Coordinates of C-alpha atoms and ligand atoms in Angstrom, one line a residue:
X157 CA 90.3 66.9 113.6
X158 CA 89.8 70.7 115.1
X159 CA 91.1 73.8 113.2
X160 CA 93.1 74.7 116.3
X161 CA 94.4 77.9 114.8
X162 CA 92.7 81.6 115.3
X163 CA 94.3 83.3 112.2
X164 CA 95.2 82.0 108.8
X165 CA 99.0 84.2 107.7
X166 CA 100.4 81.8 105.7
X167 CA 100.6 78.0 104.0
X168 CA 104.4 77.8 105.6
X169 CA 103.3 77.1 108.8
X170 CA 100.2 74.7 108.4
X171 CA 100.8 71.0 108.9
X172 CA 99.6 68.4 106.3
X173 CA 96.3 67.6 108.1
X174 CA 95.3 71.3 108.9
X175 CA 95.8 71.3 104.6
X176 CA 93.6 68.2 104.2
X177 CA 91.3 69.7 106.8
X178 CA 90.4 73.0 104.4
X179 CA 90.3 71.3 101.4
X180 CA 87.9 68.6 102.5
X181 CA 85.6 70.8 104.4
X182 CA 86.0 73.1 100.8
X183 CA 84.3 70.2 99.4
X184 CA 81.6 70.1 101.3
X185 CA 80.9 74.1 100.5
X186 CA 81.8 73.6 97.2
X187 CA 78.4 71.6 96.5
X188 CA 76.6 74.2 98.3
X189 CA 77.7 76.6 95.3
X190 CA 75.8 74.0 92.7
X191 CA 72.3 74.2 95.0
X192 CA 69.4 76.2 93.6
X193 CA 69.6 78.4 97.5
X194 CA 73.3 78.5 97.5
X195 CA 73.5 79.6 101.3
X196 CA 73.9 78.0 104.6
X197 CA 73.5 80.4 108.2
X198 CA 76.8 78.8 110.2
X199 CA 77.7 82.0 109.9
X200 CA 74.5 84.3 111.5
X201 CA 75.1 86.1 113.5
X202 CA 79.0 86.6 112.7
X203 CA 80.5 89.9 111.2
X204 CA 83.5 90.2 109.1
X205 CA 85.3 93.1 107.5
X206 CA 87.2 93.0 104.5
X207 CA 90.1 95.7 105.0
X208 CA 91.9 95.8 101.0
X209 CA 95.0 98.2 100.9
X210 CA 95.8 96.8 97.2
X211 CA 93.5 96.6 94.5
X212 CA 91.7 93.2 93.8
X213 CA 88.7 91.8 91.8
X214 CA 88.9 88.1 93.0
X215 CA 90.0 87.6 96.4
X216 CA 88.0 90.7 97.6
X217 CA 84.8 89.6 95.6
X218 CA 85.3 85.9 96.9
X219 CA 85.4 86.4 100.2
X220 CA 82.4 88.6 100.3
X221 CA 80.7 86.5 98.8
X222 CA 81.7 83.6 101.0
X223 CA 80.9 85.2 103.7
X224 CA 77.5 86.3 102.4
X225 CA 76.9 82.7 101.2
X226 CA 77.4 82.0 105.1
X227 CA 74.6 84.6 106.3
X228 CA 77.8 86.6 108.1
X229 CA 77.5 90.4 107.8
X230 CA 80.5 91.5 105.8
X231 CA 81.9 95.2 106.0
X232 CA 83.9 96.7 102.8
X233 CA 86.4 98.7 103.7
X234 CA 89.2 100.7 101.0
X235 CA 91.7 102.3 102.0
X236 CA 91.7 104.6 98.9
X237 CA 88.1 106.1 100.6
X238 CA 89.4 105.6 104.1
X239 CA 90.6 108.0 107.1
X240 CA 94.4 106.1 106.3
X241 CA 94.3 109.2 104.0
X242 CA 94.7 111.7 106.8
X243 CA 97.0 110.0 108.1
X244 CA 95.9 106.6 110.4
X245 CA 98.1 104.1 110.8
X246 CA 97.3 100.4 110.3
X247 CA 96.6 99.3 113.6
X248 CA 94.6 102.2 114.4
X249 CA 92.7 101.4 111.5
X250 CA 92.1 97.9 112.5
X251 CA 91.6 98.5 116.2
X252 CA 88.8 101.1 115.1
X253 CA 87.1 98.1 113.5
X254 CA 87.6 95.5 116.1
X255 CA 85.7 98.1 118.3
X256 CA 82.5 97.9 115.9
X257 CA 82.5 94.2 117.4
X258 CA 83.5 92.7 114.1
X259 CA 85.0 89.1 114.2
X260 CA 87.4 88.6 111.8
X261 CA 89.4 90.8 109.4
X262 CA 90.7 89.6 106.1
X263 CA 93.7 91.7 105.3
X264 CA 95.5 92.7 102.0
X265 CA 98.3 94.5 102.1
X266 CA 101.6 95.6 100.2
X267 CA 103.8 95.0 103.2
X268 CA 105.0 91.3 103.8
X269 CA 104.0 90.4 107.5
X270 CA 101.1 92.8 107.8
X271 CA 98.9 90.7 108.7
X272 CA 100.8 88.9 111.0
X273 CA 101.1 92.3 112.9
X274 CA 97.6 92.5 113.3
X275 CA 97.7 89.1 114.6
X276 CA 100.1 89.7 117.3
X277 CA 98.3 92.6 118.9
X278 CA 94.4 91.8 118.3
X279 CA 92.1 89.0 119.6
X280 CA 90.2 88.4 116.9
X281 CA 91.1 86.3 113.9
X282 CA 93.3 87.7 110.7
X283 CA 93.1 86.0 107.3
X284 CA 95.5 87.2 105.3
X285 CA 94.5 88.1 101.8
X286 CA 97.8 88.6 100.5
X287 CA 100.8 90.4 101.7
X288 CA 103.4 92.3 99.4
X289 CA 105.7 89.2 97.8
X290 CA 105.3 86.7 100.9
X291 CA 102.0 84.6 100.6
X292 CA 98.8 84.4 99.5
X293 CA 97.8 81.6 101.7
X294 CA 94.3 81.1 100.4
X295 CA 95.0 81.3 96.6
X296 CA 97.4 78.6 97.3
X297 CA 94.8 76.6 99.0
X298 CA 92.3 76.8 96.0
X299 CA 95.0 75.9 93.5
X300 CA 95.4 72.8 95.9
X301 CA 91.9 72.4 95.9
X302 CA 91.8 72.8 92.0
X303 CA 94.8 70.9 91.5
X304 CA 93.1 67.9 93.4
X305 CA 89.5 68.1 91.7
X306 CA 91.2 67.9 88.3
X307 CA 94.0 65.1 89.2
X308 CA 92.3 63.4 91.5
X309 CA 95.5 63.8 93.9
X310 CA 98.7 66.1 94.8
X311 CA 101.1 63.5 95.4
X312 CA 103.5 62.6 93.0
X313 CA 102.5 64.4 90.2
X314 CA 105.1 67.2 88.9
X315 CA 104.2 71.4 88.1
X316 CA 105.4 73.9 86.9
X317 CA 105.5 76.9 88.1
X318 CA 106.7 79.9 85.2
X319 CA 107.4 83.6 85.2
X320 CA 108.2 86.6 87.9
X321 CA 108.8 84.0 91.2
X322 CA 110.3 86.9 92.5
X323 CA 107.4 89.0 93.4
X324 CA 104.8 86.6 93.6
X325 CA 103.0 85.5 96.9
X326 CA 100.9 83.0 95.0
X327 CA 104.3 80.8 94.0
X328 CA 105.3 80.9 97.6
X329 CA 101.8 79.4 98.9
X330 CA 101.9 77.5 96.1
X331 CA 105.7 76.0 96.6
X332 CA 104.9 75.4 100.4
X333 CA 101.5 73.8 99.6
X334 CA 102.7 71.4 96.9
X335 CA 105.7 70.3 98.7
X336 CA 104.1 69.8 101.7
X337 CA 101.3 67.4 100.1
X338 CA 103.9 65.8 97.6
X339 CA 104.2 67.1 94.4
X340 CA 107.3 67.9 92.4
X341 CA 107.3 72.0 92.0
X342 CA 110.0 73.4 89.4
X343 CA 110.2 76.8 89.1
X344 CA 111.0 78.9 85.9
X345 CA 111.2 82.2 84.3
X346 CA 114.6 84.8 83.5
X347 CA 117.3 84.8 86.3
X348 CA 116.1 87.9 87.5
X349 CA 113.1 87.1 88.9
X350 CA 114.3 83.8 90.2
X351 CA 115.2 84.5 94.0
X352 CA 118.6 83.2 95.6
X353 CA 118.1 80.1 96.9
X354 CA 114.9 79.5 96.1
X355 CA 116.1 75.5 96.0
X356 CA 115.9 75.4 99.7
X357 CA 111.9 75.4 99.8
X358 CA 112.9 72.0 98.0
X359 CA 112.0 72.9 94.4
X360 CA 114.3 72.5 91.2
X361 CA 115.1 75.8 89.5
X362 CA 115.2 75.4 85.2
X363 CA 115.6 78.5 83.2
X364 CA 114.3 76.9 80.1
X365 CA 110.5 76.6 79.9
X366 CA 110.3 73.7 77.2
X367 CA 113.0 71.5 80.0
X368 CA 110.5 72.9 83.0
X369 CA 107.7 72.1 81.1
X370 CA 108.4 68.8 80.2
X371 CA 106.4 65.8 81.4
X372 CA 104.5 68.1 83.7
X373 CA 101.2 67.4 84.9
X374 CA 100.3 71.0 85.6
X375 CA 101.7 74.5 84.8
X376 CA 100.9 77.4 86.7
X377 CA 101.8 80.7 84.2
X378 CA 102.5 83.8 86.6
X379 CA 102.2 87.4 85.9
X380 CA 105.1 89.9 85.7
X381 CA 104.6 91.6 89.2
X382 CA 105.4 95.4 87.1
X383 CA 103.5 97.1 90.7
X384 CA 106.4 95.6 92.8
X385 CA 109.2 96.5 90.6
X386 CA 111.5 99.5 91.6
X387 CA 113.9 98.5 88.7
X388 CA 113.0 96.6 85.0
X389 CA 114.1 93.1 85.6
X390 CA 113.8 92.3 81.6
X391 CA 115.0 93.5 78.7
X392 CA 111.5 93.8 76.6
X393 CA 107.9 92.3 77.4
X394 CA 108.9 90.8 73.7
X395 CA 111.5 89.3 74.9
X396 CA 110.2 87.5 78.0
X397 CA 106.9 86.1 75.9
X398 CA 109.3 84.6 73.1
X399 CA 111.6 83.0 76.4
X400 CA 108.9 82.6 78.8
X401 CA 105.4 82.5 77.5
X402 CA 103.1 79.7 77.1
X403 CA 102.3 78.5 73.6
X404 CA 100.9 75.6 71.5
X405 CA 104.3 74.5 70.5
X406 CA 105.3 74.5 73.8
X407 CA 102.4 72.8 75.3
X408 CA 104.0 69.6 73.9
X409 CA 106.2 69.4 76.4
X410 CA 103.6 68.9 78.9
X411 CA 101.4 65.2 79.2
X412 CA 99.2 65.3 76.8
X413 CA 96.2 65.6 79.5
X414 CA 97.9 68.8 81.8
X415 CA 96.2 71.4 82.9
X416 CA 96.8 75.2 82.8
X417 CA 96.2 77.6 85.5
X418 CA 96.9 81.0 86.2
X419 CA 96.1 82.8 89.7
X420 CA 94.8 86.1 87.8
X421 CA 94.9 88.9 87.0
X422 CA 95.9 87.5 83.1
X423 CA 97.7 89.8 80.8
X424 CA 96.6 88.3 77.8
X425 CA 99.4 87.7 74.9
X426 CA 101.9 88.1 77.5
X427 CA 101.9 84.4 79.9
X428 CA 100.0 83.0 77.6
X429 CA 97.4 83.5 74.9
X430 CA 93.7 83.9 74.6
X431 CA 93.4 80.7 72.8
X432 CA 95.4 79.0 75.7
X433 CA 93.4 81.2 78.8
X434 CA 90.1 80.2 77.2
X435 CA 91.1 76.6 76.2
X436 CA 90.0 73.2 77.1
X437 CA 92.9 72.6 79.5
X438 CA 92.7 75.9 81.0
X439 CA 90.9 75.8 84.5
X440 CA 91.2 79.5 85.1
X441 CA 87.8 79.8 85.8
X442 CA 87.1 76.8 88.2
X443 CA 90.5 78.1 90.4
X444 CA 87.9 81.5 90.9
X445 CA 84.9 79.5 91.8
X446 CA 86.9 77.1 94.1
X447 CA 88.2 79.8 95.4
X448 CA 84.5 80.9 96.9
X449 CA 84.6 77.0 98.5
X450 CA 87.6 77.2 100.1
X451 CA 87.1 80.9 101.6
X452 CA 83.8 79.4 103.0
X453 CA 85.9 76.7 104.5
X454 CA 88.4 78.8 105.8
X455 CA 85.8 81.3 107.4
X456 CA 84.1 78.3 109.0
X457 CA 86.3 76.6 110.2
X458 CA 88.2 79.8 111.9
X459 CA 84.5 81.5 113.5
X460 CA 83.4 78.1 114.7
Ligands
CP665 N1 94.5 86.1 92.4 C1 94.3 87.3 93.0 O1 94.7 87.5 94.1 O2 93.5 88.2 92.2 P1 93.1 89.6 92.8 O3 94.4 90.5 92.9 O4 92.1 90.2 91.7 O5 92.5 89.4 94.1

């Protein structure tokens, strides 16, 4: 099977087998990472520019590197030290890129669909690196990745998904990749930051973590989303890590051989503790170094 797409927006729209297709070329990049040379040149030749209007430390860092690891050249661009500060709008910005002959942009921004902007009006392909509360297509695709090197599978087996649903891009990739491969996905966390009608992406909504927690397989702890909250949607951070945090006397709900994950950044104490982040059924880590895999296989399999 071809990756007949040019840009990569979202996890909504991709069909079972273009899923399959990225994780299973993922694979193949991901034993490049163990090599002692851990680069391959499919990419020579190739130049790709990563535009960040948020801040980030994994996505940005991953895909450099997986374009490095490809022999691409990769631009850094931050809006913070950019001409957006006097003023230039978006697509300006972009186009003035394009126009430096650069293939593909990977694009983070605070405002759902803009990347999917960029994609309307340029030729060249847009990954979207997460955009304001929608998706975060390719942190959904490692989870999948990481879900399936731990489990061995995604069908059948049940996650839970806890904390601010509301803001979070990474449960929407996350809901639409699970479903679509199988899984049973229940969502959790206070009313407040569980969106109306969430049910209708076809996962159960549970307001008690020990009930969403039990007989899971995996749990996926969220952060509070405080940079996309024009109004306090809880009471007290106490509050929400008595109700909503991860613990050991909670993990009992879960089968006995679950696995934690967390998309990062972690605030520590809060989702969960240090003693569960750094634990033996955490796989916090191996979700970042996936994540360099699947970026490769995404970047490959959209430049080639
Ligand atoms: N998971 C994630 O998107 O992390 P960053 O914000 O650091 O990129």
């Amino acid at each position: 099977m071809k990756f007949e797409r040019k840009d990569l927006l979202d996890i909504q729209s991709l069909s079972v087998d273009e899923i399959n297709l990225i994780l299973d070329t993922a694979k193949s990049f991901r034993q490049v990472l163990e090599r002692p040379i851990k680069k391959v040149p499919t990419l020579r030749g190739k130049t790709i520019a990563n535009l960040f209007f948020e801040p980030s430390t994994r996505t940005k860092l991953s895909f450099e590197l997986s374009a490095k690891r490809l022999s691409a050249d990769l631009l850094n661009f931050s809006s913070s030290t950019s001409s957006v500060l006097k003023g230039e709008t978006l697509l300006d910005t972009a186009k003035n890129i394009m126009a430096m002959k650069v293939d593909a942009l990977i694009v983070r921004h605070s405002l759902p669909g803009a990347p999917h902007l960029l994609a309307t009006y340029l030729p060249i392909s847009i990954i979207n690196a997460g955009d304001g509360a929608h998706e975060h297509p390719t942190q959904g695709l490692l989870d999948l990745y990481s879900i399936r090197e731990k489990k061995g599978k995604i069908e059948g087996l049940s996650v839970a998904i806890i904390g601010d649903i509301t803001h979070s891009r990474v449960a929407r990739s996350d809901i639409w990749g699970l479903t679509k491969l199988g899984a049973k996905v229940r969502v959790c966390g206070p009313p407040t930051l569980i969106p109306v009608e969430i049910e209708k992406m076809g996962v159960e909504v549970v307001y008690n973590v020990e009930e969403a927690l039990a007989g899971c397989d995996v749990v996926i702890m969220l952060r509070i989303q405080q940079e996309r909250q024009s109004a306090s949607f809880i009471p007290t951070i106490l509050e929400y890590r008595e109700f909503f945090s991860l613990d050991e006397r909670k993990l009992k709900f879960l089968k006995p051989d679950a696995i934690i994950m967390h998309p990062g950044p972690v605030n520590r104490g809060v989702e969960l503790p240090a003693k569960l982040a750094d634990g033996r059924r955490s796989i916090i880590l191996n979700q970042v170094t996936n994540g360099i895999a699947v970026r490769m296989a995404v970047l490959y399999l959209l430049l080639t």
